[in-house]
Amino acid sequence: MKILRLLFLFISGSFILNAHARGASVKQAVHADSTGYIVYDGDQAPDFTVKLTNGKRVKLSDLKGKVVLLQFTASWCSVCRREMPHLEKDIWQKHKNDPNFVFIGIDRDEPLAKVVSFAKQTGITYPLGLDPGAAIYSKYALKDSGITRNVLIDRTGKIVKRTRLYNEKEFASLVNEIDRILSE
């Protein structure tokens, strides 16, 4: 019995150390909410570097001091296609010239040509980044959970709002929260 307990402790400890080595907190490694998010409002946003469709690389931690909106999307997502014109009109066009605001759409596991075509089809002009293997996405949500998702990050790098799917009332609250934070 003592050997089984020691084995359990060893395996548990290995899991926790592995989660920390991957940059995940224990909470992120084991608890997802009902929508599949593994990050929560008030958490420090997990860091990543994303390659945009124009070839530029952006590291999230380099954006501290700015308000950041991440949109997780994919060309096959019909809800994403429905939401994107609203993101373009009500958020990007309104704030794209504000040096304190950054908006990046992160396309989940699709090649560059498909992502560029997707942007043209939807008429969006905000930056889109590539997420091969959904590596960035899986820092924020369970890899097999659905999209569209938006994550709003404040100037300190903390998550202040998360949305899932497209709901007019929830979207309006996202727009209002962006406006509020930018006015501070």
PDB file of N, CA and C in Angstrom, residues 65-158:
ATOM      1  N   GLY A  65       0.866  47.167 -21.578  1.00  0.00           N
ATOM      2  CA  GLY A  65       0.649  48.603 -21.684  1.00  0.00           C
ATOM      3  C   GLY A  65      -0.430  48.933 -22.707  1.00  0.00           C
ATOM      4  N   LYS A  66      -0.827  47.937 -23.500  1.00  0.00           N
ATOM      5  CA  LYS A  66      -1.886  48.111 -24.496  1.00  0.00           C
ATOM      6  C   LYS A  66      -3.067  47.212 -24.136  1.00  0.00           C
ATOM      7  N   VAL A  67      -4.226  47.579 -24.623  1.00  0.00           N
ATOM      8  CA  VAL A  67      -5.411  46.737 -24.514  1.00  0.00           C
ATOM      9  C   VAL A  67      -5.388  45.813 -25.731  1.00  0.00           C
ATOM     10  N   VAL A  68      -5.542  44.509 -25.496  1.00  0.00           N
ATOM     11  CA  VAL A  68      -5.414  43.523 -26.572  1.00  0.00           C
ATOM     12  C   VAL A  68      -6.696  42.706 -26.665  1.00  0.00           C
ATOM     13  N   LEU A  69      -7.184  42.550 -27.881  1.00  0.00           N
ATOM     14  CA  LEU A  69      -8.305  41.649 -28.139  1.00  0.00           C
ATOM     15  C   LEU A  69      -7.806  40.521 -29.028  1.00  0.00           C
ATOM     16  N   LEU A  70      -7.999  39.294 -28.571  1.00  0.00           N
ATOM     17  CA  LEU A  70      -7.691  38.110 -29.362  1.00  0.00           C
ATOM     18  C   LEU A  70      -9.002  37.495 -29.816  1.00  0.00           C
ATOM     19  N   GLN A  71      -9.064  37.161 -31.099  1.00  0.00           N
ATOM     20  CA  GLN A  71     -10.222  36.444 -31.616  1.00  0.00           C
ATOM     21  C   GLN A  71      -9.720  35.115 -32.162  1.00  0.00           C
ATOM     22  N   PHE A  72     -10.224  34.018 -31.629  1.00  0.00           N
ATOM     23  CA  PHE A  72      -9.872  32.695 -32.142  1.00  0.00           C
ATOM     24  C   PHE A  72     -10.917  32.313 -33.175  1.00  0.00           C
ATOM     25  N   THR A  73     -10.457  31.963 -34.376  1.00  0.00           N
ATOM     26  CA  THR A  73     -11.341  31.796 -35.514  1.00  0.00           C
ATOM     27  C   THR A  73     -10.827  30.704 -36.447  1.00  0.00           C
ATOM     28  N   ALA A  74     -11.619  30.370 -37.459  1.00  0.00           N
ATOM     29  CA  ALA A  74     -11.208  29.454 -38.530  1.00  0.00           C
ATOM     30  C   ALA A  74     -12.189  29.614 -39.691  1.00  0.00           C
ATOM     31  N   SER A  75     -11.712  29.341 -40.886  1.00  0.00           N
ATOM     32  CA  SER A  75     -12.547  29.535 -42.075  1.00  0.00           C
ATOM     33  C   SER A  75     -13.771  28.626 -42.099  1.00  0.00           C
ATOM     34  N   TRP A  76     -13.687  27.470 -41.471  1.00  0.00           N
ATOM     35  CA  TRP A  76     -14.793  26.510 -41.477  1.00  0.00           C
ATOM     36  C   TRP A  76     -15.875  26.834 -40.445  1.00  0.00           C
ATOM     37  N   CYS A  77     -15.638  27.854 -39.622  1.00  0.00           N
ATOM     38  CA  CYS A  77     -16.550  28.192 -38.525  1.00  0.00           C
ATOM     39  C   CYS A  77     -17.622  29.178 -39.005  1.00  0.00           C
ATOM     40  N   SER A  78     -18.862  28.709 -39.116  1.00  0.00           N
ATOM     41  CA  SER A  78     -19.950  29.576 -39.608  1.00  0.00           C
ATOM     42  C   SER A  78     -20.264  30.693 -38.617  1.00  0.00           C
ATOM     43  N   VAL A  79     -20.154  30.434 -37.323  1.00  0.00           N
ATOM     44  CA  VAL A  79     -20.410  31.475 -36.320  1.00  0.00           C
ATOM     45  C   VAL A  79     -19.331  32.550 -36.408  1.00  0.00           C
ATOM     46  N   CYS A  80     -18.094  32.126 -36.653  1.00  0.00           N
ATOM     47  CA  CYS A  80     -17.000  33.096 -36.825  1.00  0.00           C
ATOM     48  C   CYS A  80     -17.315  34.028 -37.995  1.00  0.00           C
ATOM     49  N   ARG A  81     -17.747  33.445 -39.094  1.00  0.00           N
ATOM     50  CA  ARG A  81     -18.064  34.240 -40.285  1.00  0.00           C
ATOM     51  C   ARG A  81     -19.191  35.236 -39.993  1.00  0.00           C
ATOM     52  N   ARG A  82     -20.130  34.851 -39.147  1.00  0.00           N
ATOM     53  CA  ARG A  82     -21.229  35.748 -38.785  1.00  0.00           C
ATOM     54  C   ARG A  82     -20.744  36.862 -37.865  1.00  0.00           C
ATOM     55  N   GLU A  83     -19.799  36.553 -36.972  1.00  0.00           N
ATOM     56  CA  GLU A  83     -19.310  37.533 -36.010  1.00  0.00           C
ATOM     57  C   GLU A  83     -18.298  38.505 -36.606  1.00  0.00           C
ATOM     58  N   MET A  84     -17.495  38.054 -37.539  1.00  0.00           N
ATOM     59  CA  MET A  84     -16.369  38.851 -38.030  1.00  0.00           C
ATOM     60  C   MET A  84     -16.740  40.220 -38.603  1.00  0.00           C
ATOM     61  N   PRO A  85     -17.826  40.350 -39.356  1.00  0.00           N
ATOM     62  CA  PRO A  85     -18.187  41.696 -39.824  1.00  0.00           C
ATOM     63  C   PRO A  85     -18.478  42.664 -38.661  1.00  0.00           C
ATOM     64  N   HIS A  86     -19.013  42.141 -37.558  1.00  0.00           N
ATOM     65  CA  HIS A  86     -19.281  42.977 -36.380  1.00  0.00           C
ATOM     66  C   HIS A  86     -17.972  43.367 -35.694  1.00  0.00           C
ATOM     67  N   LEU A  87     -17.045  42.425 -35.606  1.00  0.00           N
ATOM     68  CA  LEU A  87     -15.722  42.738 -35.042  1.00  0.00           C
ATOM     69  C   LEU A  87     -15.038  43.812 -35.883  1.00  0.00           C
ATOM     70  N   GLU A  88     -15.131  43.665 -37.187  1.00  0.00           N
ATOM     71  CA  GLU A  88     -14.527  44.642 -38.110  1.00  0.00           C
ATOM     72  C   GLU A  88     -15.139  46.028 -37.922  1.00  0.00           C
ATOM     73  N   LYS A  89     -16.469  46.095 -37.967  1.00  0.00           N
ATOM     74  CA  LYS A  89     -17.175  47.381 -37.933  1.00  0.00           C
ATOM     75  C   LYS A  89     -17.190  48.026 -36.546  1.00  0.00           C
ATOM     76  N   ASP A  90     -17.548  47.249 -35.540  1.00  0.00           N
ATOM     77  CA  ASP A  90     -17.797  47.829 -34.217  1.00  0.00           C
ATOM     78  C   ASP A  90     -16.567  47.918 -33.324  1.00  0.00           C
ATOM     79  N   ILE A  91     -15.510  47.196 -33.674  1.00  0.00           N
ATOM     80  CA  ILE A  91     -14.299  47.238 -32.846  1.00  0.00           C
ATOM     81  C   ILE A  91     -13.095  47.706 -33.659  1.00  0.00           C
ATOM     82  N   TRP A  92     -12.750  46.985 -34.720  1.00  0.00           N
ATOM     83  CA  TRP A  92     -11.537  47.315 -35.466  1.00  0.00           C
ATOM     84  C   TRP A  92     -11.600  48.704 -36.106  1.00  0.00           C
ATOM     85  N   GLN A  93     -12.650  48.989 -36.843  1.00  0.00           N
ATOM     86  CA  GLN A  93     -12.732  50.294 -37.505  1.00  0.00           C
ATOM     87  C   GLN A  93     -12.771  51.439 -36.497  1.00  0.00           C
ATOM     88  N   LYS A  94     -13.338  51.198 -35.360  1.00  0.00           N
ATOM     89  CA  LYS A  94     -13.450  52.219 -34.310  1.00  0.00           C
ATOM     90  C   LYS A  94     -12.114  52.482 -33.609  1.00  0.00           C
ATOM     91  N   HIS A  95     -11.288  51.439 -33.449  1.00  0.00           N
ATOM     92  CA  HIS A  95     -10.081  51.569 -32.621  1.00  0.00           C
ATOM     93  C   HIS A  95      -8.762  51.308 -33.344  1.00  0.00           C
ATOM     94  N   LYS A  96      -8.799  51.038 -34.641  1.00  0.00           N
ATOM     95  CA  LYS A  96      -7.571  50.627 -35.323  1.00  0.00           C
ATOM     96  C   LYS A  96      -6.469  51.682 -35.293  1.00  0.00           C
ATOM     97  N   ASN A  97      -6.826  52.937 -35.156  1.00  0.00           N
ATOM     98  CA  ASN A  97      -5.810  53.995 -35.108  1.00  0.00           C
ATOM     99  C   ASN A  97      -5.406  54.377 -33.692  1.00  0.00           C
ATOM    100  N   ASP A  98      -5.940  53.684 -32.710  1.00  0.00           N
ATOM    101  CA  ASP A  98      -5.587  53.951 -31.319  1.00  0.00           C
ATOM    102  C   ASP A  98      -4.299  53.185 -30.998  1.00  0.00           C
ATOM    103  N   PRO A  99      -3.225  53.895 -30.678  1.00  0.00           N
ATOM    104  CA  PRO A  99      -1.951  53.206 -30.405  1.00  0.00           C
ATOM    105  C   PRO A  99      -1.985  52.342 -29.137  1.00  0.00           C
ATOM    106  N   ASN A 100      -3.028  52.483 -28.339  1.00  0.00           N
ATOM    107  CA  ASN A 100      -3.160  51.696 -27.107  1.00  0.00           C
ATOM    108  C   ASN A 100      -4.011  50.445 -27.283  1.00  0.00           C
ATOM    109  N   PHE A 101      -4.375  50.139 -28.542  1.00  0.00           N
ATOM    110  CA  PHE A 101      -5.246  48.985 -28.809  1.00  0.00           C
ATOM    111  C   PHE A 101      -4.614  48.086 -29.860  1.00  0.00           C
ATOM    112  N   VAL A 102      -4.657  46.784 -29.604  1.00  0.00           N
ATOM    113  CA  VAL A 102      -4.181  45.785 -30.558  1.00  0.00           C
ATOM    114  C   VAL A 102      -5.263  44.715 -30.692  1.00  0.00           C
ATOM    115  N   PHE A 103      -5.565  44.372 -31.928  1.00  0.00           N
ATOM    116  CA  PHE A 103      -6.551  43.337 -32.212  1.00  0.00           C
ATOM    117  C   PHE A 103      -5.898  42.325 -33.142  1.00  0.00           C
ATOM    118  N   ILE A 104      -5.921  41.069 -32.737  1.00  0.00           N
ATOM    119  CA  ILE A 104      -5.360  40.002 -33.564  1.00  0.00           C
ATOM    120  C   ILE A 104      -6.354  38.849 -33.635  1.00  0.00           C
ATOM    121  N   GLY A 105      -6.742  38.506 -34.841  1.00  0.00           N
ATOM    122  CA  GLY A 105      -7.486  37.281 -35.062  1.00  0.00           C
ATOM    123  C   GLY A 105      -6.481  36.147 -35.182  1.00  0.00           C
ATOM    124  N   ILE A 106      -6.733  35.049 -34.515  1.00  0.00           N
ATOM    125  CA  ILE A 106      -5.811  33.910 -34.541  1.00  0.00           C
ATOM    126  C   ILE A 106      -6.544  32.740 -35.180  1.00  0.00           C
ATOM    127  N   ASP A 107      -6.108  32.408 -36.400  1.00  0.00           N
ATOM    128  CA  ASP A 107      -6.768  31.352 -37.157  1.00  0.00           C
ATOM    129  C   ASP A 107      -6.221  29.994 -36.747  1.00  0.00           C
ATOM    130  N   ARG A 108      -7.131  29.163 -36.341  1.00  0.00           N
ATOM    131  CA  ARG A 108      -6.783  27.867 -35.744  1.00  0.00           C
ATOM    132  C   ARG A 108      -6.437  26.810 -36.790  1.00  0.00           C
ATOM    133  N   ASP A 109      -5.137  26.530 -36.884  1.00  0.00           N
ATOM    134  CA  ASP A 109      -4.629  25.363 -37.607  1.00  0.00           C
ATOM    135  C   ASP A 109      -4.973  25.328 -39.096  1.00  0.00           C
ATOM    136  N   GLU A 110      -4.809  26.460 -39.776  1.00  0.00           N
ATOM    137  CA  GLU A 110      -5.026  26.481 -41.218  1.00  0.00           C
ATOM    138  C   GLU A 110      -3.812  27.110 -41.901  1.00  0.00           C
ATOM    139  N   PRO A 111      -3.533  26.734 -43.148  1.00  0.00           N
ATOM    140  CA  PRO A 111      -2.369  27.266 -43.849  1.00  0.00           C
ATOM    141  C   PRO A 111      -2.567  28.734 -44.274  1.00  0.00           C
ATOM    142  N   LEU A 112      -1.443  29.396 -44.522  1.00  0.00           N
ATOM    143  CA  LEU A 112      -1.437  30.816 -44.859  1.00  0.00           C
ATOM    144  C   LEU A 112      -2.400  31.161 -46.000  1.00  0.00           C
ATOM    145  N   ALA A 113      -2.341  30.435 -47.110  1.00  0.00           N
ATOM    146  CA  ALA A 113      -3.190  30.755 -48.268  1.00  0.00           C
ATOM    147  C   ALA A 113      -4.671  30.715 -47.901  1.00  0.00           C
ATOM    148  N   LYS A 114      -5.062  29.747 -47.092  1.00  0.00           N
ATOM    149  CA  LYS A 114      -6.464  29.632 -46.680  1.00  0.00           C
ATOM    150  C   LYS A 114      -6.862  30.797 -45.780  1.00  0.00           C
ATOM    151  N   VAL A 115      -5.971  31.213 -44.885  1.00  0.00           N
ATOM    152  CA  VAL A 115      -6.261  32.319 -43.968  1.00  0.00           C
ATOM    153  C   VAL A 115      -6.382  33.632 -44.735  1.00  0.00           C
ATOM    154  N   VAL A 116      -5.499  33.860 -45.698  1.00  0.00           N
ATOM    155  CA  VAL A 116      -5.562  35.077 -46.523  1.00  0.00           C
ATOM    156  C   VAL A 116      -6.863  35.101 -47.313  1.00  0.00           C
ATOM    157  N   SER A 117      -7.232  33.971 -47.893  1.00  0.00           N
ATOM    158  CA  SER A 117      -8.482  33.863 -48.645  1.00  0.00           C
ATOM    159  C   SER A 117      -9.689  34.103 -47.732  1.00  0.00           C
ATOM    160  N   PHE A 118      -9.645  33.547 -46.544  1.00  0.00           N
ATOM    161  CA  PHE A 118     -10.704  33.715 -45.539  1.00  0.00           C
ATOM    162  C   PHE A 118     -10.904  35.198 -45.223  1.00  0.00           C
ATOM    163  N   ALA A 119      -9.829  35.927 -45.014  1.00  0.00           N
ATOM    164  CA  ALA A 119      -9.917  37.366 -44.714  1.00  0.00           C
ATOM    165  C   ALA A 119     -10.586  38.107 -45.874  1.00  0.00           C
ATOM    166  N   LYS A 120     -10.208  37.774 -47.099  1.00  0.00           N
ATOM    167  CA  LYS A 120     -10.806  38.424 -48.275  1.00  0.00           C
ATOM    168  C   LYS A 120     -12.295  38.091 -48.375  1.00  0.00           C
ATOM    169  N   GLN A 121     -12.648  36.829 -48.159  1.00  0.00           N
ATOM    170  CA  GLN A 121     -14.046  36.401 -48.246  1.00  0.00           C
ATOM    171  C   GLN A 121     -14.928  37.117 -47.229  1.00  0.00           C
ATOM    172  N   THR A 122     -14.397  37.321 -46.030  1.00  0.00           N
ATOM    173  CA  THR A 122     -15.193  37.933 -44.962  1.00  0.00           C
ATOM    174  C   THR A 122     -15.104  39.458 -44.966  1.00  0.00           C
ATOM    175  N   GLY A 123     -14.168  40.019 -45.733  1.00  0.00           N
ATOM    176  CA  GLY A 123     -14.036  41.469 -45.816  1.00  0.00           C
ATOM    177  C   GLY A 123     -13.381  42.101 -44.600  1.00  0.00           C
ATOM    178  N   ILE A 124     -12.687  41.304 -43.823  1.00  0.00           N
ATOM    179  CA  ILE A 124     -12.052  41.881 -42.631  1.00  0.00           C
ATOM    180  C   ILE A 124     -10.661  42.401 -42.973  1.00  0.00           C
ATOM    181  N   THR A 125     -10.263  43.447 -42.242  1.00  0.00           N
ATOM    182  CA  THR A 125      -8.950  44.053 -42.466  1.00  0.00           C
ATOM    183  C   THR A 125      -8.073  43.996 -41.221  1.00  0.00           C
ATOM    184  N   TYR A 126      -8.611  43.510 -40.106  1.00  0.00           N
ATOM    185  CA  TYR A 126      -7.772  43.412 -38.911  1.00  0.00           C
ATOM    186  C   TYR A 126      -6.759  42.282 -39.093  1.00  0.00           C
ATOM    187  N   PRO A 127      -5.638  42.364 -38.369  1.00  0.00           N
ATOM    188  CA  PRO A 127      -4.575  41.366 -38.539  1.00  0.00           C
ATOM    189  C   PRO A 127      -5.020  39.961 -38.162  1.00  0.00           C
ATOM    190  N   LEU A 128      -4.590  39.008 -38.973  1.00  0.00           N
ATOM    191  CA  LEU A 128      -4.834  37.597 -38.681  1.00  0.00           C
ATOM    192  C   LEU A 128      -3.493  36.897 -38.523  1.00  0.00           C
ATOM    193  N   GLY A 129      -3.440  36.016 -37.529  1.00  0.00           N
ATOM    194  CA  GLY A 129      -2.237  35.242 -37.274  1.00  0.00           C
ATOM    195  C   GLY A 129      -2.491  33.763 -37.478  1.00  0.00           C
ATOM    196  N   LEU A 130      -1.406  33.035 -37.667  1.00  0.00           N
ATOM    197  CA  LEU A 130      -1.470  31.601 -37.912  1.00  0.00           C
ATOM    198  C   LEU A 130      -1.219  30.843 -36.614  1.00  0.00           C
ATOM    199  N   ASP A 131      -1.961  29.781 -36.412  1.00  0.00           N
ATOM    200  CA  ASP A 131      -1.823  28.965 -35.205  1.00  0.00           C
ATOM    201  C   ASP A 131      -1.700  27.490 -35.585  1.00  0.00           C
ATOM    202  N   PRO A 132      -0.537  27.117 -36.132  1.00  0.00           N
ATOM    203  CA  PRO A 132      -0.358  25.707 -36.528  1.00  0.00           C
ATOM    204  C   PRO A 132      -0.525  24.763 -35.341  1.00  0.00           C
ATOM    205  N   GLY A 133      -1.304  23.716 -35.570  1.00  0.00           N
ATOM    206  CA  GLY A 133      -1.530  22.733 -34.517  1.00  0.00           C
ATOM    207  C   GLY A 133      -2.357  23.245 -33.358  1.00  0.00           C
ATOM    208  N   ALA A 134      -2.936  24.435 -33.505  1.00  0.00           N
ATOM    209  CA  ALA A 134      -3.737  25.068 -32.444  1.00  0.00           C
ATOM    210  C   ALA A 134      -2.936  25.217 -31.149  1.00  0.00           C
ATOM    211  N   ALA A 135      -1.634  25.471 -31.282  1.00  0.00           N
ATOM    212  CA  ALA A 135      -0.753  25.599 -30.110  1.00  0.00           C
ATOM    213  C   ALA A 135      -1.124  26.795 -29.240  1.00  0.00           C
ATOM    214  N   ILE A 136      -1.445  27.916 -29.860  1.00  0.00           N
ATOM    215  CA  ILE A 136      -1.849  29.111 -29.096  1.00  0.00           C
ATOM    216  C   ILE A 136      -3.232  28.881 -28.503  1.00  0.00           C
ATOM    217  N   TYR A 137      -4.145  28.424 -29.334  1.00  0.00           N
ATOM    218  CA  TYR A 137      -5.512  28.173 -28.887  1.00  0.00           C
ATOM    219  C   TYR A 137      -5.545  27.292 -27.638  1.00  0.00           C
ATOM    220  N   SER A 138      -4.711  26.258 -27.624  1.00  0.00           N
ATOM    221  CA  SER A 138      -4.744  25.308 -26.509  1.00  0.00           C
ATOM    222  C   SER A 138      -4.149  25.886 -25.223  1.00  0.00           C
ATOM    223  N   LYS A 139      -3.597  27.078 -25.270  1.00  0.00           N
ATOM    224  CA  LYS A 139      -3.178  27.769 -24.042  1.00  0.00           C
ATOM    225  C   LYS A 139      -4.368  28.469 -23.385  1.00  0.00           C
ATOM    226  N   TYR A 140      -5.448  28.648 -24.149  1.00  0.00           N
ATOM    227  CA  TYR A 140      -6.621  29.385 -23.687  1.00  0.00           C
ATOM    228  C   TYR A 140      -7.857  28.502 -23.507  1.00  0.00           C
ATOM    229  N   ALA A 141      -7.943  27.440 -24.288  1.00  0.00           N
ATOM    230  CA  ALA A 141      -9.129  26.574 -24.242  1.00  0.00           C
ATOM    231  C   ALA A 141      -8.712  25.140 -24.555  1.00  0.00           C
ATOM    232  N   LEU A 142      -9.567  24.215 -24.155  1.00  0.00           N
ATOM    233  CA  LEU A 142      -9.323  22.821 -24.511  1.00  0.00           C
ATOM    234  C   LEU A 142      -9.216  22.714 -26.027  1.00  0.00           C
ATOM    235  N   LYS A 143      -8.230  22.004 -26.484  1.00  0.00           N
ATOM    236  CA  LYS A 143      -7.942  21.947 -27.918  1.00  0.00           C
ATOM    237  C   LYS A 143      -9.133  21.454 -28.742  1.00  0.00           C
ATOM    238  N   ASP A 144      -9.933  20.560 -28.182  1.00  0.00           N
ATOM    239  CA  ASP A 144     -11.062  20.024 -28.940  1.00  0.00           C
ATOM    240  C   ASP A 144     -12.353  20.805 -28.724  1.00  0.00           C
ATOM    241  N   SER A 145     -12.281  21.934 -27.995  1.00  0.00           N
ATOM    242  CA  SER A 145     -13.483  22.752 -27.802  1.00  0.00           C
ATOM    243  C   SER A 145     -13.639  23.718 -28.980  1.00  0.00           C
ATOM    244  N   GLY A 146     -14.847  24.187 -29.165  1.00  0.00           N
ATOM    245  CA  GLY A 146     -15.167  24.978 -30.349  1.00  0.00           C
ATOM    246  C   GLY A 146     -14.742  26.436 -30.286  1.00  0.00           C
ATOM    247  N   ILE A 147     -14.868  27.063 -31.425  1.00  0.00           N
ATOM    248  CA  ILE A 147     -14.622  28.486 -31.580  1.00  0.00           C
ATOM    249  C   ILE A 147     -15.934  29.075 -32.088  1.00  0.00           C
ATOM    250  N   THR A 148     -16.175  30.264 -32.210  1.00  0.00           N
ATOM    251  CA  THR A 148     -15.393  31.463 -32.084  1.00  0.00           C
ATOM    252  C   THR A 148     -15.235  31.835 -30.613  1.00  0.00           C
ATOM    253  N   ARG A 149     -14.130  32.471 -30.291  1.00  0.00           N
ATOM    254  CA  ARG A 149     -13.851  32.939 -28.935  1.00  0.00           C
ATOM    255  C   ARG A 149     -13.141  34.272 -29.033  1.00  0.00           C
ATOM    256  N   ASN A 150     -13.432  35.143 -28.080  1.00  0.00           N
ATOM    257  CA  ASN A 150     -12.723  36.414 -27.958  1.00  0.00           C
ATOM    258  C   ASN A 150     -12.200  36.523 -26.541  1.00  0.00           C
ATOM    259  N   VAL A 151     -10.958  37.008 -26.413  1.00  0.00           N
ATOM    260  CA  VAL A 151     -10.336  37.192 -25.109  1.00  0.00           C
ATOM    261  C   VAL A 151      -9.822  38.626 -25.059  1.00  0.00           C
ATOM    262  N   LEU A 152     -10.350  39.393 -24.099  1.00  0.00           N
ATOM    263  CA  LEU A 152      -9.931  40.783 -23.912  1.00  0.00           C
ATOM    264  C   LEU A 152      -8.922  40.841 -22.775  1.00  0.00           C
ATOM    265  N   ILE A 153      -7.787  41.479 -23.052  1.00  0.00           N
ATOM    266  CA  ILE A 153      -6.674  41.558 -22.114  1.00  0.00           C
ATOM    267  C   ILE A 153      -6.391  43.025 -21.806  1.00  0.00           C
ATOM    268  N   ASP A 154      -6.264  43.341 -20.521  1.00  0.00           N
ATOM    269  CA  ASP A 154      -6.032  44.742 -20.145  1.00  0.00           C
ATOM    270  C   ASP A 154      -4.560  45.119 -20.272  1.00  0.00           C
ATOM    271  N   ARG A 155      -4.259  46.349 -19.924  1.00  0.00           N
ATOM    272  CA  ARG A 155      -2.899  46.876 -20.083  1.00  0.00           C
ATOM    273  C   ARG A 155      -1.858  46.146 -19.231  1.00  0.00           C
ATOM    274  N   THR A 156      -2.288  45.472 -18.172  1.00  0.00           N
ATOM    275  CA  THR A 156      -1.345  44.746 -17.301  1.00  0.00           C
ATOM    276  C   THR A 156      -1.134  43.305 -17.769  1.00  0.00           C
ATOM    277  N   GLY A 157      -1.852  42.888 -18.817  1.00  0.00           N
ATOM    278  CA  GLY A 157      -1.722  41.529 -19.318  1.00  0.00           C
ATOM    279  C   GLY A 157      -2.709  40.551 -18.711  1.00  0.00           C
ATOM    280  N   LYS A 158      -3.688  41.089 -17.969  1.00  0.00           N
ATOM    281  CA  LYS A 158      -4.697  40.213 -17.350  1.00  0.00           C
ATOM    282  C   LYS A 158      -5.940  40.111 -18.230  1.00  0.00           C
TER     283      LYS A 158
END
